[in-house]
CSV table of C-alpha atoms and ligand atoms in Angstrom, one decimal:
chain,number,residue,atom,x,y,z
A,1,UNK,CA,31.8,-27.5,2.5
A,2,UNK,CA,28.8,-29.6,3.8
A,3,UNK,CA,27.0,-28.9,6.9
A,4,UNK,CA,24.5,-31.7,7.6
A,5,UNK,CA,23.9,-30.3,11.1
A,6,UNK,CA,22.5,-27.2,9.4
A,7,UNK,CA,24.2,-24.7,11.6
A,8,UNK,CA,23.2,-21.7,9.5
A,9,UNK,CA,20.5,-19.1,9.6
A,10,UNK,CA,18.3,-17.7,6.9
A,11,UNK,CA,16.6,-14.4,6.1
A,12,UNK,CA,14.3,-14.0,3.2
A,13,UNK,CA,12.8,-10.7,1.9
A,14,UNK,CA,9.9,-11.1,-0.5
A,15,UNK,CA,9.6,-7.7,-2.2
A,16,UNK,CA,7.0,-6.8,-4.7
A,17,UNK,CA,9.8,-6.8,-7.4
A,18,UNK,CA,12.6,-9.1,-6.1
A,19,UNK,CA,13.0,-11.8,-3.5
A,20,UNK,CA,16.3,-11.6,-1.7
A,21,UNK,CA,17.8,-14.3,0.6
A,22,UNK,CA,20.8,-14.3,2.9
A,23,UNK,CA,22.4,-17.2,4.8
A,24,UNK,CA,24.5,-16.5,7.8
A,25,UNK,CA,26.8,-18.8,9.8
A,26,UNK,CA,26.8,-19.1,13.6
A,27,UNK,CA,29.2,-16.1,13.8
A,28,UNK,CA,26.8,-14.0,11.7
A,29,UNK,CA,29.1,-14.0,8.7
A,30,UNK,CA,27.4,-14.1,5.3
A,31,UNK,CA,27.7,-17.6,3.6
A,32,UNK,CA,25.6,-16.8,0.5
A,33,UNK,CA,23.1,-14.5,-1.1
A,34,UNK,CA,20.4,-15.3,-3.7
A,35,UNK,CA,18.0,-13.1,-5.6
A,36,UNK,CA,15.2,-13.8,-8.1
A,37,UNK,CA,12.2,-11.9,-9.5
A,38,UNK,CA,9.4,-12.4,-7.0
A,39,UNK,CA,7.0,-13.3,-9.8
A,40,UNK,CA,3.5,-14.5,-8.8
A,41,UNK,CA,4.5,-17.7,-6.9
A,42,UNK,CA,6.2,-16.2,-3.8
A,43,UNK,CA,6.3,-19.5,-2.0
A,44,UNK,CA,8.1,-21.2,-4.9
A,45,UNK,CA,10.5,-18.3,-5.5
A,46,UNK,CA,11.5,-18.3,-1.8
A,47,UNK,CA,12.3,-22.0,-2.0
A,48,UNK,CA,14.3,-21.5,-5.2
A,49,UNK,CA,16.3,-18.7,-3.6
A,50,UNK,CA,17.1,-21.0,-0.7
A,51,UNK,CA,18.2,-23.8,-3.1
A,52,UNK,CA,20.4,-21.3,-5.0
A,53,UNK,CA,22.0,-20.1,-1.8
A,54,UNK,CA,22.6,-23.6,-0.5
A,55,UNK,CA,24.2,-24.4,-3.8
A,56,UNK,CA,26.4,-21.3,-3.7
A,57,UNK,CA,27.5,-22.0,-0.1
A,58,UNK,CA,27.9,-25.8,-0.8
A,59,UNK,CA,25.6,-26.5,2.1
A,60,UNK,CA,23.0,-29.2,2.7
A,61,UNK,CA,20.2,-29.5,5.1
A,62,UNK,CA,17.8,-26.8,6.3
A,63,UNK,CA,18.6,-23.6,8.2
A,64,UNK,CA,18.4,-23.7,12.0
A,65,UNK,CA,15.9,-20.8,11.8
A,66,UNK,CA,14.4,-18.7,9.1
A,67,UNK,CA,12.7,-15.3,9.4
A,68,UNK,CA,10.8,-13.8,6.5
A,69,UNK,CA,10.1,-10.1,5.7
A,70,UNK,CA,8.8,-7.9,2.9
A,71,UNK,CA,5.5,-7.6,1.1
A,72,UNK,CA,5.1,-11.4,0.6
A,73,UNK,CA,6.5,-12.5,4.0
A,74,UNK,CA,3.5,-14.6,4.9
A,75,UNK,CA,4.2,-16.9,1.9
A,76,UNK,CA,7.5,-18.6,3.1
A,77,UNK,CA,6.6,-22.1,4.2
A,78,UNK,CA,10.1,-22.7,5.7
A,79,UNK,CA,10.1,-19.5,7.8
A,80,UNK,CA,9.3,-20.0,11.5
A,81,UNK,CA,8.6,-16.3,12.0
A,82,UNK,CA,8.1,-13.1,10.1
A,83,UNK,CA,9.0,-9.5,10.9
A,84,UNK,CA,8.1,-6.2,9.2
A,85,UNK,CA,10.3,-4.6,6.6
A,86,UNK,CA,10.9,-1.7,8.9
A,87,UNK,CA,12.3,-4.1,11.6
A,88,UNK,CA,14.5,-6.0,9.2
A,89,UNK,CA,15.9,-3.0,7.3
A,90,UNK,CA,16.7,-1.4,10.6
A,91,UNK,CA,18.4,-4.5,11.9
A,92,UNK,CA,20.4,-4.9,8.7
A,93,UNK,CA,21.5,-1.3,8.7
A,94,UNK,CA,22.4,-1.2,12.4
A,95,UNK,CA,24.6,-4.3,11.9
A,96,UNK,CA,26.7,-2.2,9.5
A,97,UNK,CA,26.4,1.2,11.2
A,98,UNK,CA,26.8,0.3,14.9
A,99,UNK,CA,25.6,3.9,15.8
A,100,UNK,CA,22.6,6.1,15.4
A,101,UNK,CA,21.7,6.2,11.7
A,102,UNK,CA,19.0,7.5,9.3
A,103,UNK,CA,18.2,4.8,6.8
A,104,UNK,CA,16.8,5.5,3.4
A,105,UNK,CA,15.5,2.5,1.5
A,106,UNK,CA,14.5,2.9,-2.1
A,107,UNK,CA,12.8,-0.2,-3.3
A,108,UNK,CA,10.6,-1.3,-6.2
A,109,UNK,CA,7.3,-0.1,-4.8
A,110,UNK,CA,7.9,2.0,-1.8
A,111,UNK,CA,10.4,4.3,-0.1
A,112,UNK,CA,11.2,4.1,3.6
A,113,UNK,CA,13.0,6.3,6.0
A,114,UNK,CA,13.9,4.8,9.4
A,115,UNK,CA,15.7,6.6,12.3
A,116,UNK,CA,17.6,4.3,14.7
A,117,UNK,CA,19.2,5.5,17.9
A,118,UNK,CA,22.8,4.6,19.2
A,119,UNK,CA,21.5,1.3,20.5
A,120,UNK,CA,19.8,0.4,17.2
A,121,UNK,CA,16.3,1.1,18.6
A,122,UNK,CA,13.8,2.6,16.2
A,123,UNK,CA,13.0,6.2,17.0
A,124,UNK,CA,10.7,6.9,14.0
A,125,UNK,CA,9.9,5.7,10.5
A,126,UNK,CA,8.1,6.9,7.4
A,127,UNK,CA,7.0,4.9,4.5
A,128,UNK,CA,5.3,5.9,1.3
A,129,UNK,CA,3.1,3.2,0.0
A,130,UNK,CA,0.3,5.1,-1.7
A,131,UNK,CA,1.9,5.8,-5.0
A,132,UNK,CA,5.0,4.9,-7.1
A,133,UNK,CA,6.5,8.4,-6.9
A,134,UNK,CA,10.2,8.2,-6.3
A,135,UNK,CA,10.4,4.4,-6.2
A,136,UNK,CA,11.9,1.8,-8.5
A,137,UNK,CA,8.5,1.6,-10.3
A,138,UNK,CA,8.9,5.3,-11.2
A,139,UNK,CA,12.3,4.7,-12.6
A,140,UNK,CA,11.2,1.7,-14.5
A,141,UNK,CA,8.4,3.8,-16.1
A,142,UNK,CA,10.9,6.4,-17.1
A,143,UNK,CA,13.1,3.7,-18.8
A,144,UNK,CA,10.0,2.4,-20.6
A,145,UNK,CA,9.1,5.9,-21.9
A,146,UNK,CA,12.7,6.5,-23.1
A,147,UNK,CA,12.9,3.0,-24.7
A,148,UNK,CA,15.8,2.1,-22.4
A,149,UNK,CA,16.6,-0.8,-20.1
A,150,UNK,CA,16.7,0.2,-16.4
A,151,UNK,CA,20.3,-1.0,-16.3
A,152,UNK,CA,21.2,1.8,-18.8
A,153,UNK,CA,19.9,4.7,-16.7
A,154,UNK,CA,22.8,5.2,-14.3
A,155,UNK,CA,25.4,5.5,-17.0
A,156,UNK,CA,23.3,8.0,-18.9
A,157,UNK,CA,22.7,10.1,-15.7
A,158,UNK,CA,26.4,10.1,-15.0
A,159,UNK,CA,27.2,11.5,-18.4
A,160,UNK,CA,25.7,14.9,-17.8
A,161,UNK,CA,25.6,17.5,-15.0
A,162,UNK,CA,22.5,19.1,-16.4
A,163,UNK,CA,19.2,17.6,-15.3
A,164,UNK,CA,16.1,18.4,-17.2
A,165,UNK,CA,13.8,19.1,-14.3
A,166,UNK,CA,10.6,17.3,-14.1
A,167,UNK,CA,7.8,19.3,-12.4
A,168,UNK,CA,5.9,16.3,-11.1
A,169,UNK,CA,6.7,13.3,-8.8
A,170,UNK,CA,3.7,11.6,-10.1
A,171,UNK,CA,4.5,8.7,-12.5
A,172,UNK,CA,1.5,9.4,-14.7
A,173,UNK,CA,2.2,13.2,-15.1
A,174,UNK,CA,6.0,12.6,-15.4
A,175,UNK,CA,5.2,10.3,-18.4
A,176,UNK,CA,3.4,13.1,-20.2
A,177,UNK,CA,6.1,15.6,-19.3
A,178,UNK,CA,8.9,13.4,-20.7
A,179,UNK,CA,7.1,13.1,-24.0
A,180,UNK,CA,6.8,16.8,-24.1
A,181,UNK,CA,10.6,17.3,-23.3
A,182,UNK,CA,11.5,14.8,-26.0
A,183,UNK,CA,9.3,16.6,-28.5
A,184,UNK,CA,11.2,19.8,-27.7
A,185,UNK,CA,14.5,18.1,-28.3
A,186,UNK,CA,15.8,17.7,-24.7
A,187,UNK,CA,18.7,15.2,-24.3
A,188,UNK,CA,17.8,11.8,-23.0
A,189,UNK,CA,20.6,11.8,-20.5
A,190,UNK,CA,19.3,15.1,-19.1
A,191,UNK,CA,15.8,13.6,-18.7
A,192,UNK,CA,17.2,10.6,-16.9
A,193,UNK,CA,19.2,12.8,-14.5
A,194,UNK,CA,16.1,14.9,-14.0
A,195,UNK,CA,14.2,11.8,-13.0
A,196,UNK,CA,17.0,10.8,-10.5
A,197,UNK,CA,16.8,14.4,-9.0
A,198,UNK,CA,13.1,13.9,-8.6
A,199,UNK,CA,13.6,10.6,-6.7
A,200,UNK,CA,16.0,12.5,-4.4
A,201,UNK,CA,13.5,15.4,-4.0
A,202,UNK,CA,10.8,12.9,-3.0
A,203,UNK,CA,13.1,11.4,-0.3
A,204,UNK,CA,14.1,14.8,1.1
A,205,UNK,CA,10.5,15.9,1.1
A,206,UNK,CA,9.6,12.8,3.2
A,207,UNK,CA,12.3,13.5,5.8
A,208,UNK,CA,15.2,15.9,6.4
A,209,UNK,CA,17.6,13.0,7.3
A,210,UNK,CA,19.7,13.9,10.3
A,211,UNK,CA,23.0,12.4,11.4
A,212,UNK,CA,24.6,9.5,9.6
A,213,UNK,CA,22.7,8.6,6.5
A,214,UNK,CA,22.7,5.0,5.0
A,215,UNK,CA,21.0,4.2,1.7
A,216,UNK,CA,19.8,0.7,0.7
A,217,UNK,CA,17.4,-1.0,-1.7
A,218,UNK,CA,17.5,-2.1,-5.3
A,219,UNK,CA,17.4,1.4,-6.7
A,220,UNK,CA,20.4,2.4,-4.7
A,221,UNK,CA,22.2,-0.8,-5.6
A,222,UNK,CA,21.9,-0.2,-9.3
A,223,UNK,CA,22.0,3.6,-9.5
A,224,UNK,CA,25.1,5.1,-7.7
A,225,UNK,CA,24.3,8.5,-9.3
A,226,UNK,CA,21.1,8.7,-7.1
A,227,UNK,CA,23.3,8.3,-4.0
A,228,UNK,CA,25.7,11.0,-5.3
A,229,UNK,CA,22.8,13.4,-5.9
A,230,UNK,CA,21.4,12.7,-2.4
A,231,UNK,CA,24.8,13.3,-0.8
A,232,UNK,CA,25.3,16.5,-2.7
A,233,UNK,CA,21.8,17.8,-1.7
A,234,UNK,CA,22.4,16.9,1.9
A,235,UNK,CA,26.0,18.3,1.9
A,236,UNK,CA,27.4,15.2,3.5
A,237,UNK,CA,28.4,11.6,2.8
A,238,UNK,CA,25.8,8.9,2.3
A,239,UNK,CA,27.0,5.5,3.3
A,240,UNK,CA,26.0,2.5,1.1
A,241,UNK,CA,26.5,-0.9,2.9
A,242,UNK,CA,27.8,-4.0,1.1
A,243,UNK,CA,25.0,-5.6,-1.0
A,244,UNK,CA,22.5,-2.8,-0.4
A,245,UNK,CA,19.6,-4.6,-2.0
A,246,UNK,CA,20.0,-7.5,0.6
A,247,UNK,CA,19.8,-5.3,3.7
A,248,UNK,CA,16.2,-6.4,4.6
A,249,UNK,CA,17.1,-10.1,4.1
A,250,UNK,CA,20.3,-9.6,6.2
A,251,UNK,CA,18.2,-8.1,9.0
A,252,UNK,CA,15.8,-11.0,8.8
A,253,UNK,CA,18.7,-13.5,9.0
A,254,UNK,CA,20.2,-11.6,11.9
A,255,UNK,CA,16.8,-11.8,13.6
A,256,UNK,CA,16.7,-15.6,13.0
A,257,UNK,CA,20.1,-15.9,14.6
A,258,UNK,CA,19.2,-13.7,17.6
A,259,UNK,CA,15.9,-15.5,18.2
A,260,UNK,CA,17.7,-18.8,18.3
A,261,UNK,CA,20.5,-17.5,20.5
A,262,UNK,CA,18.0,-16.2,23.1
A,263,UNK,CA,15.9,-19.4,23.2
B,1,ADP,P1,11.4,-4.7,-3.6
B,1,ADP,O1,12.0,-5.1,-2.3
B,1,ADP,O2,10.3,-3.7,-3.5
B,1,ADP,O3,11.1,-5.8,-4.5
B,1,ADP,P2,14.2,-3.9,-4.3
B,1,ADP,O4,14.8,-3.1,-3.2
B,1,ADP,O5,14.6,-5.3,-4.5
B,1,ADP,O6,12.6,-3.8,-4.3
B,1,ADP,O7,14.4,-3.0,-5.7
B,1,ADP,C1,13.8,-3.3,-6.9
B,1,ADP,C2,14.2,-2.2,-7.9
B,1,ADP,O8,15.6,-2.2,-8.2
B,1,ADP,C3,13.5,-2.3,-9.2
B,1,ADP,O9,12.2,-1.6,-9.2
B,1,ADP,C4,14.5,-1.5,-10.1
B,1,ADP,O10,14.2,-0.1,-10.1
B,1,ADP,C5,15.8,-1.7,-9.4
B,1,ADP,N1,16.6,-2.7,-10.2
B,1,ADP,C6,16.6,-4.0,-10.0
B,1,ADP,N2,17.5,-4.6,-10.9
B,1,ADP,C7,18.0,-3.6,-11.6
B,1,ADP,C8,19.0,-3.6,-12.7
B,1,ADP,N3,19.6,-4.7,-13.2
B,1,ADP,N4,19.4,-2.3,-13.2
B,1,ADP,C9,18.8,-1.2,-12.7
B,1,ADP,N5,17.9,-1.2,-11.7
B,1,ADP,C10,17.5,-2.4,-11.2
């Protein structure tokens, strides 16, 4: 498929860990997704993601419109506009939910809770940016301490029902605590499950999460056990949309489409 007229729309989410990009067609259907480590050259990474996505979709030309979001959103030279992560995550989730929803996004460096009303309008949001507690960075630190790859954590957590409780959310204190548990012979899978429980505790401490709950972000995408623990703590289902790590990029692409349609 080639599309020299460039009748497609782009959203790019430059996170502190990963850059995610979504291309939509004129009917707001996903044509392609691309993801790379953000690295240090955000501008270059964004352009590489666009090239990857164009290749995947078999497209040529440039998007009709691009909206950028995320930590590095000011670094996308092909984006006409940028929007906050809160706006774009909200837009991406409402596209799936089509009703009032409480969004929980667990990313690399921060957690967000966003409440949307029935029309998709934001009622309230909370974001922890001050420390790594309960974020992807916390999980990565736990993996490092246990000499594991992050991709191994979910399988280990799934293999036990008995978490080794960590007393601290703080990455620095949790590190010391883990060493002490290992010294006392605690099983690694229990420690991993305990770390997942503390991620969920941190979210619930941030916000009680009313109504329909939707979970997104890289941590959610790669660790379904965290979603199971959250659902069991809330006593109800937690919805995970398709491609949960791309929700912000999807919201940015939807915004690009909407801006163009209303011009
Ligand atoms: P950000 O937008 O802040 O860059 P993301 O929502 O993209 O964050 O999530 C990044 C996080 O996803 C990482 O910190 C890591 O915890 C998790 N992650 C990414 N890839 C993997 C993987 N292959 N296995 C397990 N976890 C992963």
